[in-house]
Structures are given as C-alpha cells and as structure tokens.
Amino acid sequence: MRLKFNEKINSTTELEQIYRMRLKLEEDFKDCKDNIFRDMVLLRFLRSRNHNEKQTYKDLVKYVQWRVDNEVDAALDEHFIAKISNELRKEKSLVVENADHHGRPVNFVFARRHQNNDRDLEEVKLAIIHVLEKLISKSNPNHIVFAH
C-alpha cells in the first residue's frame, strides 16, 4: 500500500520508527536546530523509502549534512543575507506578505530579471535557499504539502 505525503501518522509502527530516528539524529547532530527533526519531516523521508529505516537514516544524514554545508539554519540571519546582497538587490523574487486562500505563503519569481552573464551560481543557490526558508518560516509547520 502506497501512503500519501499528506496523511497523518497512522500507526504505532511509524511513531516508533520516527522516535528511533529522532533519537539517533539528535545524538549524531547535537548542534542542529530541533525544527529539522519534526515528525512531519521524518515521516516524509520514512515514507519515501517505504519505511526502510536504514535507507531513511542515510537519506536524513545526507539532508542534514547538506543543510550544514549550506548554512540553511542561518538563511534568515544578517550574515547570510549579506552574502546574497547582489542577488537580493536584483529583486528576482518577491515573498508576498499575505497568504493565499489556503493559508500558504506566496512567492513570485521574475525570470526576466535573471541574466546568465551577471550572476554567481553559488550566490544564486544561497539566495534560493534564503527564499525557500523564508517561505517555510511563514508556513504552517504541520502542512507538508507545498504544492498541489
């Protein structure tokens, strides 16, 4: 049976698996923010690997390492924003203050403002991370479906 991502935790087995993974992750990554080990994040990874805990854990380790390498937890901090000031100045993206009619955050991307000859790919990547983290910070933490 294939589970959908928008389903709630529906078994004690899933709860036990999430609990075991969280304990191991918190032990291995003591410096990470707690919000990356939320039930819904762990559940998403667990279901994507059909409840294979070993493979799920490998994927989560890669995910956490990617977040650390790219300073994702600091994406809304001033020092991070200073690194992407050139990209932000170009106003390629606009996060709208009001949510859509389902309560989700809204972002507009102005592709015509993107010029291949005037960019630093590392800065573009960090700017995308910043915008996505900004959107996530405005969203309901229990809402794991970002698009339909």
mmCIF file of N, CA and C in Angstrom:
data_model
loop_
_atom_site.group_PDB
_atom_site.id
_atom_site.type_symbol
_atom_site.label_atom_id
_atom_site.label_comp_id
_atom_site.label_asym_id
_atom_site.label_seq_id
_atom_site.Cartn_x
_atom_site.Cartn_y
_atom_site.Cartn_z
ATOM 1 N N MET A 1 0.845 -1.184 0.000
ATOM 2 C CA MET A 1 0.000 0.000 0.000
ATOM 3 C C MET A 1 0.885 1.239 0.000
ATOM 4 N N ARG A 2 0.667 2.122 -0.920
ATOM 5 C CA ARG A 2 1.437 3.354 -1.044
ATOM 6 C C ARG A 2 0.769 4.445 -0.212
ATOM 7 N N LEU A 3 1.531 5.093 0.658
ATOM 8 C CA LEU A 3 0.986 6.153 1.507
ATOM 9 C C LEU A 3 1.187 7.506 0.852
ATOM 10 N N LYS A 4 0.254 8.399 1.059
ATOM 11 C CA LYS A 4 0.356 9.754 0.535
ATOM 12 C C LYS A 4 1.038 10.638 1.563
ATOM 13 N N PHE A 5 1.786 11.641 1.078
ATOM 14 C CA PHE A 5 2.528 12.519 1.977
ATOM 15 C C PHE A 5 1.630 13.339 2.893
ATOM 16 N N ASN A 6 0.408 13.617 2.482
ATOM 17 C CA ASN A 6 -0.435 14.473 3.313
ATOM 18 C C ASN A 6 -1.223 13.684 4.358
ATOM 19 N N GLU A 7 -0.965 12.381 4.467
ATOM 20 C CA GLU A 7 -1.627 11.590 5.502
ATOM 21 C C GLU A 7 -0.974 11.857 6.848
ATOM 22 N N LYS A 8 -1.735 11.654 7.889
ATOM 23 C CA LYS A 8 -1.202 11.789 9.241
ATOM 24 C C LYS A 8 -0.493 10.495 9.623
ATOM 25 N N ILE A 9 0.276 10.560 10.703
ATOM 26 C CA ILE A 9 0.913 9.353 11.218
ATOM 27 C C ILE A 9 -0.205 8.401 11.602
ATOM 28 N N ASN A 10 -0.204 7.233 10.993
ATOM 29 C CA ASN A 10 -1.373 6.375 11.149
ATOM 30 C C ASN A 10 -1.083 5.023 11.782
ATOM 31 N N SER A 11 0.080 4.853 12.384
ATOM 32 C CA SER A 11 0.339 3.579 13.038
ATOM 33 C C SER A 11 1.361 3.751 14.148
ATOM 34 N N THR A 12 1.306 2.845 15.089
ATOM 35 C CA THR A 12 2.305 2.881 16.164
ATOM 36 C C THR A 12 3.676 2.527 15.609
ATOM 37 N N THR A 13 3.718 1.743 14.538
ATOM 38 C CA THR A 13 4.995 1.401 13.911
ATOM 39 C C THR A 13 5.686 2.655 13.393
ATOM 40 N N GLU A 14 4.932 3.522 12.705
ATOM 41 C CA GLU A 14 5.516 4.774 12.217
ATOM 42 C C GLU A 14 6.005 5.631 13.374
ATOM 43 N N LEU A 15 5.211 5.723 14.426
ATOM 44 C CA LEU A 15 5.616 6.510 15.594
ATOM 45 C C LEU A 15 6.907 5.975 16.200
ATOM 46 N N GLU A 16 7.008 4.662 16.309
ATOM 47 C CA GLU A 16 8.221 4.049 16.861
ATOM 48 C C GLU A 16 9.424 4.310 15.963
ATOM 49 N N GLN A 17 9.241 4.195 14.646
ATOM 50 C CA GLN A 17 10.337 4.445 13.710
ATOM 51 C C GLN A 17 10.794 5.900 13.790
ATOM 52 N N ILE A 18 9.853 6.813 13.835
ATOM 53 C CA ILE A 18 10.183 8.234 13.941
ATOM 54 C C ILE A 18 10.931 8.504 15.238
ATOM 55 N N TYR A 19 10.477 7.922 16.322
ATOM 56 C CA TYR A 19 11.119 8.109 17.622
ATOM 57 C C TYR A 19 12.569 7.615 17.584
ATOM 58 N N ARG A 20 12.792 6.415 17.032
ATOM 59 C CA ARG A 20 14.152 5.863 16.948
ATOM 60 C C ARG A 20 15.053 6.734 16.081
ATOM 61 N N MET A 21 14.532 7.179 14.939
ATOM 62 C CA MET A 21 15.347 8.020 14.053
ATOM 63 C C MET A 21 15.680 9.351 14.707
ATOM 64 N N ARG A 22 14.698 9.962 15.365
ATOM 65 C CA ARG A 22 14.938 11.248 16.018
ATOM 66 C C ARG A 22 16.025 11.116 17.091
ATOM 67 N N LEU A 23 15.951 10.074 17.910
ATOM 68 C CA LEU A 23 16.959 9.868 18.951
ATOM 69 C C LEU A 23 18.357 9.752 18.351
ATOM 70 N N LYS A 24 18.466 8.974 17.302
ATOM 71 C CA LYS A 24 19.770 8.778 16.664
ATOM 72 C C LYS A 24 20.269 10.072 16.012
ATOM 73 N N LEU A 25 19.385 10.781 15.325
ATOM 74 C CA LEU A 25 19.771 12.044 14.687
ATOM 75 C C LEU A 25 20.180 13.087 15.720
ATOM 76 N N GLU A 26 19.411 13.196 16.790
ATOM 77 C CA GLU A 26 19.743 14.175 17.831
ATOM 78 C C GLU A 26 21.070 13.840 18.497
ATOM 79 N N GLU A 27 21.382 12.563 18.587
ATOM 80 C CA GLU A 27 22.662 12.153 19.153
ATOM 81 C C GLU A 27 23.808 12.474 18.189
ATOM 82 N N ASP A 28 23.597 12.199 16.901
ATOM 83 C CA ASP A 28 24.643 12.406 15.897
ATOM 84 C C ASP A 28 24.806 13.865 15.484
ATOM 85 N N PHE A 29 23.748 14.664 15.608
ATOM 86 C CA PHE A 29 23.771 16.064 15.170
ATOM 87 C C PHE A 29 23.270 16.965 16.292
ATOM 88 N N LYS A 30 24.045 17.066 17.337
ATOM 89 C CA LYS A 30 23.646 17.835 18.526
ATOM 90 C C LYS A 30 23.500 19.331 18.255
ATOM 91 N N ASP A 31 24.228 19.857 17.273
ATOM 92 C CA ASP A 31 24.234 21.296 17.016
ATOM 93 C C ASP A 31 23.117 21.769 16.091
ATOM 94 N N CYS A 32 22.347 20.866 15.532
ATOM 95 C CA CYS A 32 21.296 21.256 14.584
ATOM 96 C C CYS A 32 20.056 21.751 15.313
ATOM 97 N N LYS A 33 19.334 22.614 14.623
ATOM 98 C CA LYS A 33 18.068 23.103 15.170
ATOM 99 C C LYS A 33 17.068 21.961 15.278
ATOM 100 N N ASP A 34 16.222 22.041 16.284
ATOM 101 C CA ASP A 34 15.226 20.987 16.506
ATOM 102 C C ASP A 34 14.204 20.892 15.378
ATOM 103 N N ASN A 35 13.945 22.007 14.697
ATOM 104 C CA ASN A 35 12.862 22.002 13.713
ATOM 105 C C ASN A 35 13.128 21.101 12.516
ATOM 106 N N ILE A 36 14.379 20.705 12.277
ATOM 107 C CA ILE A 36 14.613 19.811 11.137
ATOM 108 C C ILE A 36 14.309 18.363 11.486
ATOM 109 N N PHE A 37 14.067 18.085 12.765
ATOM 110 C CA PHE A 37 13.721 16.734 13.186
ATOM 111 C C PHE A 37 12.247 16.623 13.583
ATOM 112 N N ARG A 38 11.415 17.506 13.041
ATOM 113 C CA ARG A 38 9.978 17.434 13.320
ATOM 114 C C ARG A 38 9.407 16.122 12.781
ATOM 115 N N ASP A 39 8.328 15.681 13.389
ATOM 116 C CA ASP A 39 7.682 14.431 12.974
ATOM 117 C C ASP A 39 7.385 14.409 11.483
ATOM 118 N N MET A 40 6.843 15.503 10.960
ATOM 119 C CA MET A 40 6.436 15.518 9.558
ATOM 120 C C MET A 40 7.632 15.401 8.614
ATOM 121 N N VAL A 41 8.765 15.983 8.989
ATOM 122 C CA VAL A 41 9.972 15.863 8.159
ATOM 123 C C VAL A 41 10.443 14.410 8.161
ATOM 124 N N LEU A 42 10.533 13.831 9.346
ATOM 125 C CA LEU A 42 10.979 12.440 9.451
ATOM 126 C C LEU A 42 10.003 11.496 8.757
ATOM 127 N N LEU A 43 8.722 11.761 8.900
ATOM 128 C CA LEU A 43 7.703 10.929 8.263
ATOM 129 C C LEU A 43 7.812 10.994 6.740
ATOM 130 N N ARG A 44 8.060 12.171 6.213
ATOM 131 C CA ARG A 44 8.198 12.326 4.761
ATOM 132 C C ARG A 44 9.344 11.453 4.240
ATOM 133 N N PHE A 45 10.494 11.513 4.910
ATOM 134 C CA PHE A 45 11.634 10.699 4.498
ATOM 135 C C PHE A 45 11.339 9.210 4.678
ATOM 136 N N LEU A 46 10.724 8.845 5.787
ATOM 137 C CA LEU A 46 10.412 7.447 6.080
ATOM 138 C C LEU A 46 9.494 6.853 5.015
ATOM 139 N N ARG A 47 8.469 7.576 4.661
ATOM 140 C CA ARG A 47 7.526 7.077 3.653
ATOM 141 C C ARG A 47 8.137 7.058 2.257
ATOM 142 N N SER A 48 9.039 7.987 1.985
ATOM 143 C CA SER A 48 9.663 8.000 0.657
ATOM 144 C C SER A 48 10.535 6.768 0.439
ATOM 145 N N ARG A 49 10.978 6.156 1.527
ATOM 146 C CA ARG A 49 11.790 4.934 1.455
ATOM 147 C C ARG A 49 11.007 3.699 1.895
ATOM 148 N N ASN A 50 9.689 3.787 1.812
ATOM 149 C CA ASN A 50 8.809 2.659 2.141
ATOM 150 C C ASN A 50 9.140 2.040 3.498
ATOM 151 N N HIS A 51 9.379 2.914 4.473
ATOM 152 C CA HIS A 51 9.598 2.526 5.870
ATOM 153 C C HIS A 51 10.890 1.746 6.116
ATOM 154 N N ASN A 52 11.844 1.828 5.188
ATOM 155 C CA ASN A 52 13.159 1.214 5.381
ATOM 156 C C ASN A 52 13.986 2.172 6.243
ATOM 157 N N GLU A 53 14.122 1.849 7.518
ATOM 158 C CA GLU A 53 14.780 2.761 8.462
ATOM 159 C C GLU A 53 16.237 3.016 8.111
ATOM 160 N N LYS A 54 16.937 1.981 7.685
ATOM 161 C CA LYS A 54 18.365 2.133 7.374
ATOM 162 C C LYS A 54 18.566 3.121 6.223
ATOM 163 N N GLN A 55 17.812 2.952 5.138
ATOM 164 C CA GLN A 55 17.940 3.853 3.991
ATOM 165 C C GLN A 55 17.421 5.248 4.329
ATOM 166 N N THR A 56 16.351 5.307 5.103
ATOM 167 C CA THR A 56 15.813 6.599 5.528
ATOM 168 C C THR A 56 16.850 7.364 6.328
ATOM 169 N N TYR A 57 17.512 6.678 7.235
ATOM 170 C CA TYR A 57 18.524 7.339 8.056
ATOM 171 C C TYR A 57 19.672 7.853 7.186
ATOM 172 N N LYS A 58 20.119 7.058 6.210
ATOM 173 C CA LYS A 58 21.180 7.508 5.293
ATOM 174 C C LYS A 58 20.752 8.789 4.576
ATOM 175 N N ASP A 59 19.513 8.802 4.090
ATOM 176 C CA ASP A 59 19.000 9.989 3.396
ATOM 177 C C ASP A 59 18.931 11.193 4.331
ATOM 178 N N LEU A 60 18.487 10.962 5.556
ATOM 179 C CA LEU A 60 18.399 12.058 6.529
ATOM 180 C C LEU A 60 19.779 12.608 6.876
ATOM 181 N N VAL A 61 20.767 11.744 6.978
ATOM 182 C CA VAL A 61 22.136 12.203 7.250
ATOM 183 C C VAL A 61 22.620 13.091 6.104
ATOM 184 N N LYS A 62 22.366 12.673 4.861
ATOM 185 C CA LYS A 62 22.745 13.499 3.700
ATOM 186 C C LYS A 62 22.019 14.842 3.734
ATOM 187 N N TYR A 63 20.745 14.809 4.077
ATOM 188 C CA TYR A 63 19.932 16.026 4.163
ATOM 189 C C TYR A 63 20.478 16.974 5.229
ATOM 190 N N VAL A 64 20.759 16.440 6.400
ATOM 191 C CA VAL A 64 21.289 17.276 7.486
ATOM 192 C C VAL A 64 22.650 17.828 7.097
ATOM 193 N N GLN A 65 23.502 16.999 6.487
ATOM 194 C CA GLN A 65 24.828 17.471 6.081
ATOM 195 C C GLN A 65 24.714 18.571 5.027
ATOM 196 N N TRP A 66 23.770 18.422 4.087
ATOM 197 C CA TRP A 66 23.546 19.462 3.080
ATOM 198 C C TRP A 66 23.123 20.757 3.765
ATOM 199 N N ARG A 67 22.238 20.663 4.746
ATOM 200 C CA ARG A 67 21.792 21.854 5.483
ATOM 201 C C ARG A 67 22.961 22.522 6.196
ATOM 202 N N VAL A 68 23.835 21.724 6.795
ATOM 203 C CA VAL A 68 25.000 22.273 7.495
ATOM 204 C C VAL A 68 25.951 22.920 6.492
ATOM 205 N N ASP A 69 26.260 22.218 5.409
ATOM 206 C CA ASP A 69 27.196 22.731 4.399
ATOM 207 C C ASP A 69 26.729 24.043 3.788
ATOM 208 N N ASN A 70 25.426 24.203 3.638
ATOM 209 C CA ASN A 70 24.868 25.401 3.003
ATOM 210 C C ASN A 70 24.312 26.406 4.005
ATOM 211 N N GLU A 71 24.574 26.191 5.280
ATOM 212 C CA GLU A 71 24.156 27.102 6.350
ATOM 213 C C GLU A 71 22.651 27.401 6.315
ATOM 214 N N VAL A 72 21.864 26.405 6.018
ATOM 215 C CA VAL A 72 20.424 26.600 5.867
ATOM 216 C C VAL A 72 19.790 27.148 7.144
ATOM 217 N N ASP A 73 20.241 26.685 8.294
ATOM 218 C CA ASP A 73 19.652 27.160 9.553
ATOM 219 C C ASP A 73 19.926 28.636 9.811
ATOM 220 N N ALA A 74 20.902 29.203 9.098
ATOM 221 C CA ALA A 74 21.228 30.625 9.250
ATOM 222 C C ALA A 74 20.715 31.455 8.076
ATOM 223 N N ALA A 75 19.893 30.861 7.216
ATOM 224 C CA ALA A 75 19.476 31.517 5.970
ATOM 225 C C ALA A 75 18.716 32.819 6.175
ATOM 226 N N LEU A 76 18.156 33.038 7.343
ATOM 227 C CA LEU A 76 17.403 34.273 7.596
ATOM 228 C C LEU A 76 18.205 35.263 8.441
ATOM 229 N N ASP A 77 19.444 34.909 8.771
ATOM 230 C CA ASP A 77 20.299 35.777 9.588
ATOM 231 C C ASP A 77 20.997 36.832 8.738
ATOM 232 N N GLU A 78 21.390 37.921 9.391
ATOM 233 C CA GLU A 78 22.008 39.049 8.680
ATOM 234 C C GLU A 78 23.280 38.663 7.939
ATOM 235 N N HIS A 79 24.142 37.843 8.558
ATOM 236 C CA HIS A 79 25.401 37.494 7.885
ATOM 237 C C HIS A 79 25.157 36.676 6.619
ATOM 238 N N PHE A 80 24.124 35.840 6.618
ATOM 239 C CA PHE A 80 23.769 35.062 5.430
ATOM 240 C C PHE A 80 23.216 35.994 4.355
ATOM 241 N N ILE A 81 22.345 36.890 4.757
ATOM 242 C CA ILE A 81 21.737 37.839 3.818
ATOM 243 C C ILE A 81 22.806 38.721 3.183
ATOM 244 N N ALA A 82 23.842 39.069 3.945
ATOM 245 C CA ALA A 82 24.932 39.885 3.395
ATOM 246 C C ALA A 82 25.638 39.160 2.248
ATOM 247 N N LYS A 83 25.717 37.829 2.320
ATOM 248 C CA LYS A 83 26.374 37.045 1.267
ATOM 249 C C LYS A 83 25.582 37.058 -0.038
ATOM 250 N N ILE A 84 24.295 37.311 0.045
ATOM 251 C CA ILE A 84 23.442 37.244 -1.150
ATOM 252 C C ILE A 84 22.889 38.618 -1.524
ATOM 253 N N SER A 85 23.531 39.650 -1.045
ATOM 254 C CA SER A 85 23.011 41.008 -1.262
ATOM 255 C C SER A 85 22.890 41.363 -2.744
ATOM 256 N N ASN A 86 23.826 40.900 -3.582
ATOM 257 C CA ASN A 86 23.733 41.194 -5.019
ATOM 258 C C ASN A 86 22.479 40.575 -5.630
ATOM 259 N N GLU A 87 22.197 39.336 -5.279
ATOM 260 C CA GLU A 87 21.002 38.666 -5.805
ATOM 261 C C GLU A 87 19.726 39.317 -5.281
ATOM 262 N N LEU A 88 19.705 39.673 -4.018
ATOM 263 C CA LEU A 88 18.515 40.315 -3.447
ATOM 264 C C LEU A 88 18.268 41.683 -4.073
ATOM 265 N N ARG A 89 19.332 42.387 -4.372
ATOM 266 C CA ARG A 89 19.214 43.717 -4.980
ATOM 267 C C ARG A 89 18.547 43.645 -6.364
ATOM 268 N N LYS A 90 18.716 42.534 -7.060
ATOM 269 C CA LYS A 90 18.128 42.359 -8.398
ATOM 270 C C LYS A 90 16.622 42.092 -8.345
ATOM 271 N N GLU A 91 16.093 41.836 -7.145
ATOM 272 C CA GLU A 91 14.654 41.625 -6.932
ATOM 273 C C GLU A 91 14.056 40.592 -7.891
ATOM 274 N N LYS A 92 14.703 39.444 -7.971
ATOM 275 C CA LYS A 92 14.216 38.358 -8.820
ATOM 276 C C LYS A 92 13.048 37.620 -8.185
ATOM 277 N N SER A 93 12.907 37.768 -6.885
ATOM 278 C CA SER A 93 11.892 37.029 -6.146
ATOM 279 C C SER A 93 11.180 37.961 -5.180
ATOM 280 N N LEU A 94 9.891 37.732 -5.009
ATOM 281 C CA LEU A 94 9.104 38.541 -4.082
ATOM 282 C C LEU A 94 8.239 37.616 -3.230
ATOM 283 N N VAL A 95 8.512 37.601 -1.932
ATOM 284 C CA VAL A 95 7.681 36.849 -0.997
ATOM 285 C C VAL A 95 6.570 37.784 -0.547
ATOM 286 N N VAL A 96 5.336 37.417 -0.853
ATOM 287 C CA VAL A 96 4.176 38.249 -0.559
ATOM 288 C C VAL A 96 3.848 38.156 0.935
ATOM 289 N N GLU A 97 3.482 39.277 1.521
ATOM 290 C CA GLU A 97 3.161 39.302 2.956
ATOM 291 C C GLU A 97 1.920 38.479 3.283
ATOM 292 N N ASN A 98 0.908 38.538 2.435
ATOM 293 C CA ASN A 98 -0.338 37.809 2.688
ATOM 294 C C ASN A 98 -0.265 36.404 2.104
ATOM 295 N N ALA A 99 -0.975 35.486 2.722
ATOM 296 C CA ALA A 99 -1.017 34.104 2.256
ATOM 297 C C ALA A 99 -2.090 33.939 1.184
ATOM 298 N N ASP A 100 -2.060 32.794 0.486
ATOM 299 C CA ASP A 100 -3.122 32.508 -0.473
ATOM 300 C C ASP A 100 -4.383 32.082 0.287
ATOM 301 N N HIS A 101 -5.451 31.730 -0.439
ATOM 302 C CA HIS A 101 -6.720 31.419 0.221
ATOM 303 C C HIS A 101 -6.698 30.102 1.005
ATOM 304 N N HIS A 102 -5.603 29.329 0.904
ATOM 305 C CA HIS A 102 -5.436 28.118 1.713
ATOM 306 C C HIS A 102 -4.483 28.358 2.886
ATOM 307 N N GLY A 103 -4.027 29.603 3.038
ATOM 308 C CA GLY A 103 -3.127 29.929 4.140
ATOM 309 C C GLY A 103 -1.662 29.649 3.868
ATOM 310 N N ARG A 104 -1.316 29.345 2.616
ATOM 311 C CA ARG A 104 0.076 29.053 2.267
ATOM 312 C C ARG A 104 0.798 30.335 1.873
ATOM 313 N N PRO A 105 2.096 30.407 2.150
ATOM 314 C CA PRO A 105 2.861 31.586 1.734
ATOM 315 C C PRO A 105 2.976 31.632 0.209
ATOM 316 N N VAL A 106 3.161 32.838 -0.324
ATOM 317 C CA VAL A 106 3.207 33.039 -1.772
ATOM 318 C C VAL A 106 4.522 33.707 -2.150
ATOM 319 N N ASN A 107 5.109 33.246 -3.253
ATOM 320 C CA ASN A 107 6.338 33.828 -3.776
ATOM 321 C C ASN A 107 6.191 34.002 -5.282
ATOM 322 N N PHE A 108 6.607 35.149 -5.783
ATOM 323 C CA PHE A 108 6.651 35.385 -7.222
ATOM 324 C C PHE A 108 8.112 35.424 -7.645
ATOM 325 N N VAL A 109 8.427 34.756 -8.761
ATOM 326 C CA VAL A 109 9.781 34.767 -9.314
ATOM 327 C C VAL A 109 9.707 35.477 -10.657
ATOM 328 N N PHE A 110 10.570 36.471 -10.827
ATOM 329 C CA PHE A 110 10.608 37.254 -12.062
ATOM 330 C C PHE A 110 11.788 36.774 -12.902
ATOM 331 N N ALA A 111 11.535 35.779 -13.735
ATOM 332 C CA ALA A 111 12.601 35.129 -14.503
ATOM 333 C C ALA A 111 13.303 36.092 -15.455
ATOM 334 N N ARG A 112 12.610 37.087 -15.949
ATOM 335 C CA ARG A 112 13.236 38.015 -16.899
ATOM 336 C C ARG A 112 14.345 38.833 -16.256
ATOM 337 N N ARG A 113 14.386 38.874 -14.940
ATOM 338 C CA ARG A 113 15.443 39.606 -14.241
ATOM 339 C C ARG A 113 16.709 38.766 -14.056
ATOM 340 N N HIS A 114 16.670 37.527 -14.513
ATOM 341 C CA HIS A 114 17.826 36.642 -14.388
ATOM 342 C C HIS A 114 18.673 36.744 -15.657
ATOM 343 N N GLN A 115 19.908 37.150 -15.500
ATOM 344 C CA GLN A 115 20.829 37.298 -16.626
ATOM 345 C C GLN A 115 21.988 36.317 -16.457
ATOM 346 N N ASN A 116 22.209 35.461 -17.460
ATOM 347 C CA ASN A 116 23.283 34.467 -17.381
ATOM 348 C C ASN A 116 24.665 35.086 -17.223
ATOM 349 N N ASN A 117 24.878 36.241 -17.816
ATOM 350 C CA ASN A 117 26.206 36.856 -17.779
ATOM 351 C C ASN A 117 26.448 37.682 -16.519
ATOM 352 N N ASP A 118 25.458 37.805 -15.679
ATOM 353 C CA ASP A 118 25.577 38.641 -14.477
ATOM 354 C C ASP A 118 25.106 37.858 -13.249
ATOM 355 N N ARG A 119 25.871 36.813 -12.911
ATOM 356 C CA ARG A 119 25.463 36.007 -11.765
ATOM 357 C C ARG A 119 26.649 35.225 -11.210
ATOM 358 N N ASP A 120 26.516 34.858 -9.972
ATOM 359 C CA ASP A 120 27.437 33.960 -9.290
ATOM 360 C C ASP A 120 26.576 32.783 -8.849
ATOM 361 N N LEU A 121 26.814 31.602 -9.420
ATOM 362 C CA LEU A 121 25.933 30.460 -9.162
ATOM 363 C C LEU A 121 25.844 30.109 -7.679
ATOM 364 N N GLU A 122 26.931 30.255 -6.951
ATOM 365 C CA GLU A 122 26.894 29.984 -5.512
ATOM 366 C C GLU A 122 25.956 30.964 -4.815
ATOM 367 N N GLU A 123 26.022 32.236 -5.206
ATOM 368 C CA GLU A 123 25.142 33.238 -4.607
ATOM 369 C C GLU A 123 23.681 32.989 -4.998
ATOM 370 N N VAL A 124 23.453 32.565 -6.229
ATOM 371 C CA VAL A 124 22.095 32.232 -6.672
ATOM 372 C C VAL A 124 21.543 31.078 -5.830
ATOM 373 N N LYS A 125 22.366 30.042 -5.624
ATOM 374 C CA LYS A 125 21.939 28.897 -4.810
ATOM 375 C C LYS A 125 21.583 29.342 -3.395
ATOM 376 N N LEU A 126 22.426 30.164 -2.795
ATOM 377 C CA LEU A 126 22.165 30.641 -1.433
ATOM 378 C C LEU A 126 20.922 31.531 -1.382
ATOM 379 N N ALA A 127 20.697 32.310 -2.433
ATOM 380 C CA ALA A 127 19.500 33.159 -2.483
ATOM 381 C C ALA A 127 18.235 32.302 -2.559
ATOM 382 N N ILE A 128 18.296 31.226 -3.325
ATOM 383 C CA ILE A 128 17.153 30.313 -3.411
ATOM 384 C C ILE A 128 16.888 29.681 -2.048
ATOM 385 N N ILE A 129 17.945 29.262 -1.370
ATOM 386 C CA ILE A 129 17.800 28.697 -0.023
ATOM 387 C C ILE A 129 17.154 29.722 0.900
ATOM 388 N N HIS A 130 17.604 30.968 0.818
ATOM 389 C CA HIS A 130 17.050 32.033 1.663
ATOM 390 C C HIS A 130 15.550 32.206 1.421
ATOM 391 N N VAL A 131 15.162 32.278 0.159
ATOM 392 C CA VAL A 131 13.746 32.482 -0.174
ATOM 393 C C VAL A 131 12.906 31.293 0.301
ATOM 394 N N LEU A 132 13.389 30.086 0.063
ATOM 395 C CA LEU A 132 12.627 28.907 0.496
ATOM 396 C C LEU A 132 12.500 28.852 2.015
ATOM 397 N N GLU A 133 13.558 29.171 2.728
ATOM 398 C CA GLU A 133 13.483 29.180 4.195
ATOM 399 C C GLU A 133 12.541 30.279 4.688
ATOM 400 N N LYS A 134 12.525 31.397 3.982
ATOM 401 C CA LYS A 134 11.601 32.473 4.341
ATOM 402 C C LYS A 134 10.153 32.010 4.168
ATOM 403 N N LEU A 135 9.893 31.310 3.062
ATOM 404 C CA LEU A 135 8.550 30.778 2.823
ATOM 405 C C LEU A 135 8.177 29.733 3.871
ATOM 406 N N ILE A 136 9.104 28.855 4.177
ATOM 407 C CA ILE A 136 8.842 27.820 5.182
ATOM 408 C C ILE A 136 8.563 28.450 6.537
ATOM 409 N N SER A 137 9.289 29.514 6.869
ATOM 410 C CA SER A 137 9.080 30.170 8.166
ATOM 411 C C SER A 137 7.692 30.801 8.264
ATOM 412 N N LYS A 138 7.087 31.120 7.124
ATOM 413 C CA LYS A 138 5.753 31.718 7.110
ATOM 414 C C LYS A 138 4.644 30.663 7.020
ATOM 415 N N SER A 139 5.022 29.415 6.799
ATOM 416 C CA SER A 139 4.008 28.380 6.594
ATOM 417 C C SER A 139 3.653 27.671 7.892
ATOM 418 N N ASN A 140 2.559 26.952 7.838
ATOM 419 C CA ASN A 140 2.115 26.135 8.962
ATOM 420 C C ASN A 140 3.073 24.953 9.080
ATOM 421 N N PRO A 141 3.717 24.755 10.237
ATOM 422 C CA PRO A 141 4.712 23.684 10.356
ATOM 423 C C PRO A 141 4.153 22.281 10.167
ATOM 424 N N ASN A 142 2.858 22.103 10.316
ATOM 425 C CA ASN A 142 2.264 20.783 10.120
ATOM 426 C C ASN A 142 1.780 20.556 8.699
ATOM 427 N N HIS A 143 1.936 21.542 7.847
ATOM 428 C CA HIS A 143 1.489 21.448 6.462
ATOM 429 C C HIS A 143 2.690 21.046 5.624
ATOM 430 N N ILE A 144 2.739 19.798 5.173
ATOM 431 C CA ILE A 144 3.926 19.334 4.468
ATOM 432 C C ILE A 144 3.755 19.310 2.957
ATOM 433 N N VAL A 145 2.574 19.609 2.453
ATOM 434 C CA VAL A 145 2.353 19.658 1.020
ATOM 435 C C VAL A 145 2.468 21.112 0.591
ATOM 436 N N PHE A 146 3.510 21.445 -0.179
ATOM 437 C CA PHE A 146 3.746 22.826 -0.578
ATOM 438 C C PHE A 146 3.087 23.182 -1.898
ATOM 439 N N ALA A 147 2.707 22.196 -2.690
ATOM 440 C CA ALA A 147 2.045 22.467 -3.965
ATOM 441 C C ALA A 147 1.097 21.312 -4.272
ATOM 442 N N HIS A 148 0.117 21.603 -5.085
ATOM 443 C CA HIS A 148 -0.841 20.552 -5.473
ATOM 444 C C HIS A 148 -0.720 20.284 -6.952
#
